[in-house]
Amino acid sequence: MAKFYVQSGRVSYIVCALDLEGAALWVMHRVMDDKICEFEAAQADWRDSHDEDSSDDPTADPFYEDHLLMGVPQAIPYDAMLEGLAQFDGTISLSELGFGRSEAGELETENIFHQWRQLMLAVDRLHDEGNS
């Protein structure tokens, strides 16, 4: 596996991956996962401070319809996903030599985001099938 220096907007990571897309997807996932964890922790704190029971009903989510239209797995909070995506510029620069270079290539953030979302949908479906 190669080592890639990945940069875009406020995002800078060094990751090992088989190829450019793999490196960009891994960074997209790490950023999104961080934002999702922050969002869920804030929600749990808010619920604890307001003594409310959490609902397992996905339709209770005010963005339920948006999730269905956009093909976003219910497990991904919409606001957290947007916050994560806002960390990136329009392109993701990748280098095997260091930050500030892009000799390995540049990928469109939108394309990587769509690939990440498709992976998350597949994982969500596998999880649902395993629980049925």
PDB file of C-alpha atoms in Angstrom:
ATOM      1  CA  MET A   1       0.000   0.000   0.000  1.00  0.00           C
ATOM      2  CA  ALA A   2       1.130   3.512  -0.759  1.00  0.00           C
ATOM      3  CA  LYS A   3       1.196   6.449   1.635  1.00  0.00           C
ATOM      4  CA  PHE A   4      -0.857   9.434   0.465  1.00  0.00           C
ATOM      5  CA  TYR A   5      -0.891  13.012   1.710  1.00  0.00           C
ATOM      6  CA  VAL A   6      -4.477  14.146   1.282  1.00  0.00           C
ATOM      7  CA  GLN A   7      -5.552  17.806   1.442  1.00  0.00           C
ATOM      8  CA  SER A   8      -8.745  19.715   0.767  1.00  0.00           C
ATOM      9  CA  GLY A   9     -10.053  22.806   2.518  1.00  0.00           C
ATOM     10  CA  ARG A  10      -9.582  22.313   6.262  1.00  0.00           C
ATOM     11  CA  VAL A  11      -8.742  18.633   5.812  1.00  0.00           C
ATOM     12  CA  SER A  12      -5.193  17.238   5.912  1.00  0.00           C
ATOM     13  CA  TYR A  13      -4.492  13.543   6.482  1.00  0.00           C
ATOM     14  CA  ILE A  14      -1.770  11.044   5.786  1.00  0.00           C
ATOM     15  CA  VAL A  15      -3.263   7.651   4.928  1.00  0.00           C
ATOM     16  CA  CYS A  16      -2.231   4.337   3.446  1.00  0.00           C
ATOM     17  CA  ALA A  17      -4.328   3.066   0.555  1.00  0.00           C
ATOM     18  CA  LEU A  18      -4.092   1.002  -2.606  1.00  0.00           C
ATOM     19  CA  ASP A  19      -4.906   3.949  -4.882  1.00  0.00           C
ATOM     20  CA  LEU A  20      -5.984   7.595  -5.068  1.00  0.00           C
ATOM     21  CA  GLU A  21      -9.703   6.922  -4.778  1.00  0.00           C
ATOM     22  CA  GLY A  22      -9.176   4.630  -1.809  1.00  0.00           C
ATOM     23  CA  ALA A  23      -7.174   7.326  -0.024  1.00  0.00           C
ATOM     24  CA  ALA A  24      -9.762  10.013  -0.764  1.00  0.00           C
ATOM     25  CA  LEU A  25     -12.637   7.749   0.334  1.00  0.00           C
ATOM     26  CA  TRP A  26     -10.858   6.873   3.571  1.00  0.00           C
ATOM     27  CA  VAL A  27     -10.333  10.571   4.360  1.00  0.00           C
ATOM     28  CA  MET A  28     -13.964  11.380   3.471  1.00  0.00           C
ATOM     29  CA  HIS A  29     -15.093   8.611   5.821  1.00  0.00           C
ATOM     30  CA  ARG A  30     -12.856   9.783   8.676  1.00  0.00           C
ATOM     31  CA  VAL A  31     -14.117  13.363   8.424  1.00  0.00           C
ATOM     32  CA  MET A  32     -17.762  12.290   8.170  1.00  0.00           C
ATOM     33  CA  ASP A  33     -17.399   9.811  11.031  1.00  0.00           C
ATOM     34  CA  ASP A  34     -15.900  12.519  13.274  1.00  0.00           C
ATOM     35  CA  LYS A  35     -18.801  14.882  12.518  1.00  0.00           C
ATOM     36  CA  ILE A  36     -21.393  12.149  13.031  1.00  0.00           C
ATOM     37  CA  CYS A  37     -19.860  11.216  16.408  1.00  0.00           C
ATOM     38  CA  GLU A  38     -19.793  14.890  17.488  1.00  0.00           C
ATOM     39  CA  PHE A  39     -23.413  15.326  16.402  1.00  0.00           C
ATOM     40  CA  GLU A  40     -24.588  12.195  18.213  1.00  0.00           C
ATOM     41  CA  ALA A  41     -22.720  13.180  21.403  1.00  0.00           C
ATOM     42  CA  ALA A  42     -24.319  16.635  21.334  1.00  0.00           C
ATOM     43  CA  GLN A  43     -27.756  15.077  20.791  1.00  0.00           C
ATOM     44  CA  ALA A  44     -27.241  12.664  23.690  1.00  0.00           C
ATOM     45  CA  ASP A  45     -26.129  15.534  25.953  1.00  0.00           C
ATOM     46  CA  TRP A  46     -29.184  17.549  24.950  1.00  0.00           C
ATOM     47  CA  ARG A  47     -31.537  14.609  25.602  1.00  0.00           C
ATOM     48  CA  ASP A  48     -29.882  13.946  28.977  1.00  0.00           C
ATOM     49  CA  SER A  49     -30.261  17.580  29.999  1.00  0.00           C
ATOM     50  CA  HIS A  50     -33.919  17.629  28.923  1.00  0.00           C
ATOM     51  CA  ASP A  51     -34.852  14.209  30.348  1.00  0.00           C
ATOM     52  CA  GLU A  52     -36.461  13.102  27.094  1.00  0.00           C
ATOM     53  CA  ASP A  53     -36.566   9.555  25.792  1.00  0.00           C
ATOM     54  CA  SER A  54     -34.930   9.010  22.441  1.00  0.00           C
ATOM     55  CA  SER A  55     -37.135   7.586  19.755  1.00  0.00           C
ATOM     56  CA  ASP A  56     -36.085   4.652  17.578  1.00  0.00           C
ATOM     57  CA  ASP A  57     -38.733   5.658  15.036  1.00  0.00           C
ATOM     58  CA  PRO A  58     -36.845   6.938  11.952  1.00  0.00           C
ATOM     59  CA  THR A  59     -39.855   8.993  10.851  1.00  0.00           C
ATOM     60  CA  ALA A  60     -39.408  11.099  14.006  1.00  0.00           C
ATOM     61  CA  ASP A  61     -36.330  12.622  12.346  1.00  0.00           C
ATOM     62  CA  PRO A  62     -37.353  16.007  10.868  1.00  0.00           C
ATOM     63  CA  PHE A  63     -35.138  15.257   7.849  1.00  0.00           C
ATOM     64  CA  TYR A  64     -36.645  11.801   7.228  1.00  0.00           C
ATOM     65  CA  GLU A  65     -38.084  12.794   3.831  1.00  0.00           C
ATOM     66  CA  ASP A  66     -34.796  14.464   2.806  1.00  0.00           C
ATOM     67  CA  HIS A  67     -32.924  11.244   3.638  1.00  0.00           C
ATOM     68  CA  LEU A  68     -35.271   9.261   1.403  1.00  0.00           C
ATOM     69  CA  LEU A  69     -34.969  11.690  -1.494  1.00  0.00           C
ATOM     70  CA  MET A  70     -31.182  11.980  -1.336  1.00  0.00           C
ATOM     71  CA  GLY A  71     -30.486   8.302  -0.710  1.00  0.00           C
ATOM     72  CA  VAL A  72     -28.818   9.041   2.617  1.00  0.00           C
ATOM     73  CA  PRO A  73     -28.825   6.186   5.140  1.00  0.00           C
ATOM     74  CA  GLN A  74     -30.939   6.937   8.198  1.00  0.00           C
ATOM     75  CA  ALA A  75     -27.925   6.189  10.390  1.00  0.00           C
ATOM     76  CA  ILE A  76     -26.259   9.363   9.082  1.00  0.00           C
ATOM     77  CA  PRO A  77     -27.565  12.602  10.613  1.00  0.00           C
ATOM     78  CA  TYR A  78     -28.182  15.062   7.785  1.00  0.00           C
ATOM     79  CA  ASP A  79     -26.704  18.077   9.631  1.00  0.00           C
ATOM     80  CA  ALA A  80     -23.543  16.154  10.520  1.00  0.00           C
ATOM     81  CA  MET A  81     -23.115  15.070   6.921  1.00  0.00           C
ATOM     82  CA  LEU A  82     -23.373  18.672   5.695  1.00  0.00           C
ATOM     83  CA  GLU A  83     -20.908  19.839   8.360  1.00  0.00           C
ATOM     84  CA  GLY A  84     -18.443  17.175   7.283  1.00  0.00           C
ATOM     85  CA  LEU A  85     -18.786  18.034   3.613  1.00  0.00           C
ATOM     86  CA  ALA A  86     -18.225  21.731   4.411  1.00  0.00           C
ATOM     87  CA  GLN A  87     -14.693  20.853   5.600  1.00  0.00           C
ATOM     88  CA  PHE A  88     -13.641  20.119   2.005  1.00  0.00           C
ATOM     89  CA  ASP A  89     -12.911  22.342  -0.995  1.00  0.00           C
ATOM     90  CA  GLY A  90     -14.191  21.462  -4.462  1.00  0.00           C
ATOM     91  CA  THR A  91     -11.238  19.165  -5.107  1.00  0.00           C
ATOM     92  CA  ILE A  92      -9.149  16.778  -3.050  1.00  0.00           C
ATOM     93  CA  SER A  93      -5.391  16.909  -3.729  1.00  0.00           C
ATOM     94  CA  LEU A  94      -3.358  13.748  -3.291  1.00  0.00           C
ATOM     95  CA  SER A  95       0.380  13.331  -3.211  1.00  0.00           C
ATOM     96  CA  GLU A  96       2.833  10.585  -2.361  1.00  0.00           C
ATOM     97  CA  LEU A  97       5.560  13.157  -1.676  1.00  0.00           C
ATOM     98  CA  GLY A  98       4.032  15.571   0.836  1.00  0.00           C
ATOM     99  CA  PHE A  99       1.436  18.221   1.575  1.00  0.00           C
ATOM    100  CA  GLY A 100       1.063  21.171  -0.777  1.00  0.00           C
ATOM    101  CA  ARG A 101       1.648  19.031  -3.850  1.00  0.00           C
ATOM    102  CA  SER A 102      -0.750  17.264  -6.150  1.00  0.00           C
ATOM    103  CA  GLU A 103       1.520  15.275  -8.478  1.00  0.00           C
ATOM    104  CA  ALA A 104      -0.462  12.113  -7.705  1.00  0.00           C
ATOM    105  CA  GLY A 105      -3.692  13.792  -8.718  1.00  0.00           C
ATOM    106  CA  GLU A 106      -6.787  15.734  -7.813  1.00  0.00           C
ATOM    107  CA  LEU A 107     -10.263  14.281  -7.441  1.00  0.00           C
ATOM    108  CA  GLU A 108     -13.594  16.089  -7.382  1.00  0.00           C
ATOM    109  CA  THR A 109     -14.929  16.190  -3.812  1.00  0.00           C
ATOM    110  CA  GLU A 110     -18.477  15.728  -5.077  1.00  0.00           C
ATOM    111  CA  ASN A 111     -17.566  12.449  -6.811  1.00  0.00           C
ATOM    112  CA  ILE A 112     -15.804  11.100  -3.724  1.00  0.00           C
ATOM    113  CA  PHE A 113     -18.751  12.138  -1.553  1.00  0.00           C
ATOM    114  CA  HIS A 114     -21.178  10.274  -3.844  1.00  0.00           C
ATOM    115  CA  GLN A 115     -18.992   7.167  -3.731  1.00  0.00           C
ATOM    116  CA  TRP A 116     -18.818   7.402   0.075  1.00  0.00           C
ATOM    117  CA  ARG A 117     -22.601   7.778   0.281  1.00  0.00           C
ATOM    118  CA  GLN A 118     -23.092   4.697  -1.916  1.00  0.00           C
ATOM    119  CA  LEU A 119     -20.756   2.706   0.340  1.00  0.00           C
ATOM    120  CA  MET A 120     -22.693   3.835   3.410  1.00  0.00           C
ATOM    121  CA  LEU A 121     -25.988   2.839   1.745  1.00  0.00           C
ATOM    122  CA  ALA A 122     -24.563  -0.614   1.022  1.00  0.00           C
ATOM    123  CA  VAL A 123     -23.350  -0.985   4.620  1.00  0.00           C
ATOM    124  CA  ASP A 124     -26.754   0.201   5.881  1.00  0.00           C
ATOM    125  CA  ARG A 125     -28.525  -2.422   3.734  1.00  0.00           C
ATOM    126  CA  LEU A 126     -26.191  -5.173   4.937  1.00  0.00           C
ATOM    127  CA  HIS A 127     -26.832  -4.123   8.522  1.00  0.00           C
ATOM    128  CA  ASP A 128     -30.610  -4.181   7.942  1.00  0.00           C
ATOM    129  CA  GLU A 129     -30.455  -7.610   6.304  1.00  0.00           C
ATOM    130  CA  GLY A 130     -28.388  -8.966   9.184  1.00  0.00           C
ATOM    131  CA  ASN A 131     -30.970  -7.769  11.707  1.00  0.00           C
ATOM    132  CA  SER A 132     -33.996  -9.240   9.929  1.00  0.00           C
TER     133      SER A 132
END
